[in-house]
Coordinates of N, CA and C in Angstrom, one line a residue:
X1 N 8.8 21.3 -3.7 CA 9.1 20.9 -2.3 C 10.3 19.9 -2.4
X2 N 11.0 20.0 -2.0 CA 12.3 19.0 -1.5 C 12.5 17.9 -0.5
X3 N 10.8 18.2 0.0 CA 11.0 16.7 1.0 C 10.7 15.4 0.7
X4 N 11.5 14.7 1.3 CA 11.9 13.4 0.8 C 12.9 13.0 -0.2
X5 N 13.7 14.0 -0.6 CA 14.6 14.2 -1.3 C 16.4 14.5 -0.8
X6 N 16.1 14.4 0.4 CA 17.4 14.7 1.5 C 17.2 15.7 1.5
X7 N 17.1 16.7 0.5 CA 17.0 18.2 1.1 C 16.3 19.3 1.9
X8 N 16.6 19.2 3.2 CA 15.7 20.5 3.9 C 14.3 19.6 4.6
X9 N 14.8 17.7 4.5 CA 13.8 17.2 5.0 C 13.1 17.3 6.5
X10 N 14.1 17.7 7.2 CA 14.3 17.9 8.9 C 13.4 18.8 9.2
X11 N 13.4 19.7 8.7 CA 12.2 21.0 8.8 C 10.5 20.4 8.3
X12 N 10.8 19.6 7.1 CA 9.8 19.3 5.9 C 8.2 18.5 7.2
X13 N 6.8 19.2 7.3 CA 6.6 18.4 7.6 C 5.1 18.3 6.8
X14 N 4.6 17.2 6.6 CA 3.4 17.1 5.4 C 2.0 16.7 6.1
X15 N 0.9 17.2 5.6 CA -0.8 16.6 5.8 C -1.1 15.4 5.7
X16 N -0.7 15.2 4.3 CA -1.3 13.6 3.7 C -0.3 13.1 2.8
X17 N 0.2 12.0 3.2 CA 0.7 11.4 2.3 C -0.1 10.0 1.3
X18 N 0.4 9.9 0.5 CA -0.6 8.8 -0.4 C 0.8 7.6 -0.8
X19 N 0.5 6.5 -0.5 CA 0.9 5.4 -0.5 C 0.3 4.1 -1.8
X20 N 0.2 4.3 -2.5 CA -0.5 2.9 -3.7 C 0.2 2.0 -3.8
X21 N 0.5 1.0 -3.8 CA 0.8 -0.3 -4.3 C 2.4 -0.2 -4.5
X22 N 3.1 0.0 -3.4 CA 4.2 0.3 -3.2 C 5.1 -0.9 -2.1
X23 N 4.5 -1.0 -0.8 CA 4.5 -1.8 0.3 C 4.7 -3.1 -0.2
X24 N 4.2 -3.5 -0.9 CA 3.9 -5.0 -1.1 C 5.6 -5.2 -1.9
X25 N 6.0 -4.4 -2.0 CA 7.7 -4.5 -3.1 C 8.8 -4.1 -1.8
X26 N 8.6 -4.2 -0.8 CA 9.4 -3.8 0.4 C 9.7 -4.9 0.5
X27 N 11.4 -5.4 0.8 CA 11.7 -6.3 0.8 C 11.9 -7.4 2.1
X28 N 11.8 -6.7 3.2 CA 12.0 -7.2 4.6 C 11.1 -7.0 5.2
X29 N 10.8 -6.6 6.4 CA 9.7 -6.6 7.6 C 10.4 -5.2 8.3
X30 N 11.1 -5.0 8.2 CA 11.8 -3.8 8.5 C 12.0 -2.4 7.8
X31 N 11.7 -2.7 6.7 CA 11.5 -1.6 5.7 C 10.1 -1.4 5.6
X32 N 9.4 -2.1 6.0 CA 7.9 -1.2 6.4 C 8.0 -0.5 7.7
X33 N 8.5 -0.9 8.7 CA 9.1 -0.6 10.2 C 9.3 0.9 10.0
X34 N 10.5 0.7 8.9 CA 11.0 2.2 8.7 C 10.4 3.4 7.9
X35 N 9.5 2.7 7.0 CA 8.5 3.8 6.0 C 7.6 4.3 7.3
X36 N 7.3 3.5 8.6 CA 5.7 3.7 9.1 C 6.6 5.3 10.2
X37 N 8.2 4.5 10.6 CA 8.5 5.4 11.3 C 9.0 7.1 10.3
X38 N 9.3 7.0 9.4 CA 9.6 8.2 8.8 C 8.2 8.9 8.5
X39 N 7.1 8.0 8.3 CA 5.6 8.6 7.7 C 5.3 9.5 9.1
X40 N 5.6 8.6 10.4 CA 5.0 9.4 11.6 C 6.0 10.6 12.1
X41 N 6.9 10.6 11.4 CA 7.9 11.9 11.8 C 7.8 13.2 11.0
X42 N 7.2 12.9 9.5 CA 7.4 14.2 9.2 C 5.8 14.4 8.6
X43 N 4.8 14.0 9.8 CA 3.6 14.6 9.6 C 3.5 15.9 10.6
X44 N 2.4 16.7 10.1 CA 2.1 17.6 10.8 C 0.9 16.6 11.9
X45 N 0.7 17.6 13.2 CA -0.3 16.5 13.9 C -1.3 16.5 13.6
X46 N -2.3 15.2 13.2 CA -3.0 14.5 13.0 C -2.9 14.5 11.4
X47 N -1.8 14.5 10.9 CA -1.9 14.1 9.5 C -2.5 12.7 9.3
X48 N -2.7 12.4 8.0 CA -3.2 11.2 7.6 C -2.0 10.6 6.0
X49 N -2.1 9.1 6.4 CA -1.2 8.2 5.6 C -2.5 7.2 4.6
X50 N -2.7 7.5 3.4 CA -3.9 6.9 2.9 C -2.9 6.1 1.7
X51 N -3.4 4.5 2.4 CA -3.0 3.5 2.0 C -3.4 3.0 1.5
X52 N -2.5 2.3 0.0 CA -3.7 1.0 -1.0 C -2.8 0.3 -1.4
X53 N -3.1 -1.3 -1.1 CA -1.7 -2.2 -1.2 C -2.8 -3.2 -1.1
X54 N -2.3 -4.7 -1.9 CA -2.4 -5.4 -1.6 C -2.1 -6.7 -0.5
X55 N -2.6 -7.2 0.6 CA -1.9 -8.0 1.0 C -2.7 -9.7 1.6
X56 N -1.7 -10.1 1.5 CA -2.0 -11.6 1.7 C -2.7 -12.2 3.4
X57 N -4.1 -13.1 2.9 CA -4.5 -13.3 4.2 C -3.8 -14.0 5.0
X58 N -2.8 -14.8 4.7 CA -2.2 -15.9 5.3 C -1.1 -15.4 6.3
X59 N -1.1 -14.3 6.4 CA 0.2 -13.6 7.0 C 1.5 -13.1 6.8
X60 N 1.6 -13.8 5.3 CA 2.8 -13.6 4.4 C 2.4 -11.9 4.1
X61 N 3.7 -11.2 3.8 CA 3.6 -10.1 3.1 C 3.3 -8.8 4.1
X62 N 3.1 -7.5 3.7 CA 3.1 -6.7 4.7 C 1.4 -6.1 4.4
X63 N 1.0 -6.4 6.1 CA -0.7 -5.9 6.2 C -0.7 -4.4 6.7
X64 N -1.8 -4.1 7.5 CA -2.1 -2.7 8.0 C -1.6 -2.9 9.5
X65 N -1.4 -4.1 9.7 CA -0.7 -4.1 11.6 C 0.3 -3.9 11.2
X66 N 1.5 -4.2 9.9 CA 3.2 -3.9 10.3 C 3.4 -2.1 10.3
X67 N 2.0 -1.6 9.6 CA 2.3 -0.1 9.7 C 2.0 0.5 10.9
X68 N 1.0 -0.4 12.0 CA 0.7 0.5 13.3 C 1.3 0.0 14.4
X69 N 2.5 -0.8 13.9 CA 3.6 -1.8 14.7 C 3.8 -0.5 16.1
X70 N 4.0 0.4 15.2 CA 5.1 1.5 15.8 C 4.6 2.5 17.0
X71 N 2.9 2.0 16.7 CA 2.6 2.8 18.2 C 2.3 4.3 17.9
X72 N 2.6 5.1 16.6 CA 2.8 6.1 16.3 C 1.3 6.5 15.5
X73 N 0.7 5.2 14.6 CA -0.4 5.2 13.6 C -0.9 4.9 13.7
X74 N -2.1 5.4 13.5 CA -3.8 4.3 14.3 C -4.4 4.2 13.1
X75 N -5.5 3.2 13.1 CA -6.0 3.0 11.9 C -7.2 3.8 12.5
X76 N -7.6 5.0 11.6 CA -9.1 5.7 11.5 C -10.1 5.0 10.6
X77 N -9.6 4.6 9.7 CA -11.1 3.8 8.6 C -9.7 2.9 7.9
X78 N -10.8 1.7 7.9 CA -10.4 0.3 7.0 C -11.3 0.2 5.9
X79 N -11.0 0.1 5.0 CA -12.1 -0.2 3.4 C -11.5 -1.4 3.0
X80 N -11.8 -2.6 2.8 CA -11.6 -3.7 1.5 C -12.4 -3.2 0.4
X81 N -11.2 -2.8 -0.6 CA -11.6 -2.4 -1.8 C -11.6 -3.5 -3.0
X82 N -11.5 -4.8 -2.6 CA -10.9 -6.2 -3.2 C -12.2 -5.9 -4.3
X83 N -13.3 -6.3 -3.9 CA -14.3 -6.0 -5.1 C -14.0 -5.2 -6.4
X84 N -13.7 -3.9 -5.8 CA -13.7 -2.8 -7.0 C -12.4 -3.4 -7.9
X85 N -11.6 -3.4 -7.1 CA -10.2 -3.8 -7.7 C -10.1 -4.7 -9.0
X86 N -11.2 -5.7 -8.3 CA -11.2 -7.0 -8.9 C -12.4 -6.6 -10.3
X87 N -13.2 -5.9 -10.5 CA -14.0 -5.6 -11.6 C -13.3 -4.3 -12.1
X88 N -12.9 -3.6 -12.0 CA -11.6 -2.8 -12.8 C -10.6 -3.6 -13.5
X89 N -10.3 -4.6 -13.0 CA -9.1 -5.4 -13.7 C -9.9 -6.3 -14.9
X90 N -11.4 -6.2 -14.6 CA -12.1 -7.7 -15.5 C -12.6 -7.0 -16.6
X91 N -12.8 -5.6 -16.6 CA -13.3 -4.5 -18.0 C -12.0 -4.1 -18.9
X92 N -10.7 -4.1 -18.0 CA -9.5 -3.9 -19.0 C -9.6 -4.5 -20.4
X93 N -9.2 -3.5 -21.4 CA -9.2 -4.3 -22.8 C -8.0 -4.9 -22.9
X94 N -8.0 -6.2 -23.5 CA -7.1 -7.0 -24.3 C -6.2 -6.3 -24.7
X95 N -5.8 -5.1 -25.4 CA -4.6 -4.4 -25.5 C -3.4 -4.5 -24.5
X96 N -3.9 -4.8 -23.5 CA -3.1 -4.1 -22.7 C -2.6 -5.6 -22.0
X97 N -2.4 -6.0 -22.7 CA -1.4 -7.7 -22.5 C -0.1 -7.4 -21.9
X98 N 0.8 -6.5 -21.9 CA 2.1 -5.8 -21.4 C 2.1 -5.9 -20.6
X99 N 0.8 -5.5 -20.1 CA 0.7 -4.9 -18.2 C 0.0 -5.6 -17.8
X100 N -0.6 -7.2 -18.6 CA -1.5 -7.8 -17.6 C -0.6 -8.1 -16.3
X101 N 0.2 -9.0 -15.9 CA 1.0 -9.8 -15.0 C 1.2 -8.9 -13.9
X102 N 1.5 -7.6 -14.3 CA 2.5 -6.7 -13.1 C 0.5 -6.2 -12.3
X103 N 0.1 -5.9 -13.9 CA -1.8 -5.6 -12.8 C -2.3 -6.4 -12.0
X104 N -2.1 -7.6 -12.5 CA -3.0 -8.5 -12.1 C -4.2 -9.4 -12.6
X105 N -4.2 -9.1 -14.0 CA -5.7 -8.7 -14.7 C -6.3 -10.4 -14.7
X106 N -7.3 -10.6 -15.0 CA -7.7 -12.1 -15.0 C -7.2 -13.0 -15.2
X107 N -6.7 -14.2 -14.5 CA -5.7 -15.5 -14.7 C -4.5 -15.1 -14.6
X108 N -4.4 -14.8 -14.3 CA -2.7 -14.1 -12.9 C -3.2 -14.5 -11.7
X109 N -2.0 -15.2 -11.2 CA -1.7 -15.3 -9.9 C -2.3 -14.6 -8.7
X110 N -1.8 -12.8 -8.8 CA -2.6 -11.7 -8.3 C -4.3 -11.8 -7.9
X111 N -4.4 -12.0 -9.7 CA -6.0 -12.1 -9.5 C -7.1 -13.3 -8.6
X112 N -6.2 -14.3 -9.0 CA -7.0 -15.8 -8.2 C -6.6 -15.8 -6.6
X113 N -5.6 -15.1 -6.5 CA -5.2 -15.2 -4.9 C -6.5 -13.9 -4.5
X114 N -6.7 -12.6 -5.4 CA -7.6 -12.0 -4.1 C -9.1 -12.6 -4.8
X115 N -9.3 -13.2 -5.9 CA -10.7 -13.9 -6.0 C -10.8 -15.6 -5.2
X116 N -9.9 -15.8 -4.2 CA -9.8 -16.8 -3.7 C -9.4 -16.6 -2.3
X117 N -9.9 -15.0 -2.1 CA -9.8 -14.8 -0.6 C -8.6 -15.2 0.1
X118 N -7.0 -15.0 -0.6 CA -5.9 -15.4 0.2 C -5.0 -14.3 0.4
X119 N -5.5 -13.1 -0.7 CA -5.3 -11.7 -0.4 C -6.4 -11.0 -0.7
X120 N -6.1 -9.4 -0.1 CA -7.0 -8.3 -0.4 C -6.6 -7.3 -0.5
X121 N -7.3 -6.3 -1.0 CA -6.7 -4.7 -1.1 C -7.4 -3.8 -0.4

């Protein structure tokens, strides 16, 4: 398929798109603006956008309201998956020290902000 690739996207229209831990690396408030408005243009009707991001309670960062800013995307189901997230990251083996920081894994920043309820996923 070539959508999303500039080619032949105009025509291109999709069911479900899948979104992971992507949003939270958007750099303005306007580039989520523009992912929520391209998500609602090349769905078929009543496609679905199934979301997983982390974000901050404080208001910093991008939540589930900057995606339904647009009027275009309703939220159908909300899940806080902060629990699971958080006991997936605490079973990781010690090998994987490379990738603790960018995961999150225990004693990262990541981790104490959503075990301290200041973010969630």
């Amino acid at each position: 398929m070539n959508c999303g690739r500039g080619a032949g996207a105009a025509w291109c229209s999709i069911d479900i798109i899948l979104c992971a831990e992507a949003t939270h690396a958007f750099d303005e408030p306007i580039s989520i603006t523009r992912f929520a408005n391209e998500v609602a243009r090349i769905f078929h009707p009543n496609g679905y956008l199934l979301w997983c991001d982390f974000c901050y309670m404080n208001g910093s960062g991008i939540s589930t309201y900057d995606l339904i800013e647009n009027d275009e995307l309703i939220i159908e189901e909300k899940i806080n998956i902060t629990r699971n997230v958080l006991h997936a990251l605490d079973i990781q083996p010690e090998e994987q020290e490379y990738f603790r920081l960018f995961a999150g894994f225990y004693g990262t920043q990541i981790y104490e902000d959503m075990s301290q309820r200041r973010s969630q996923y």
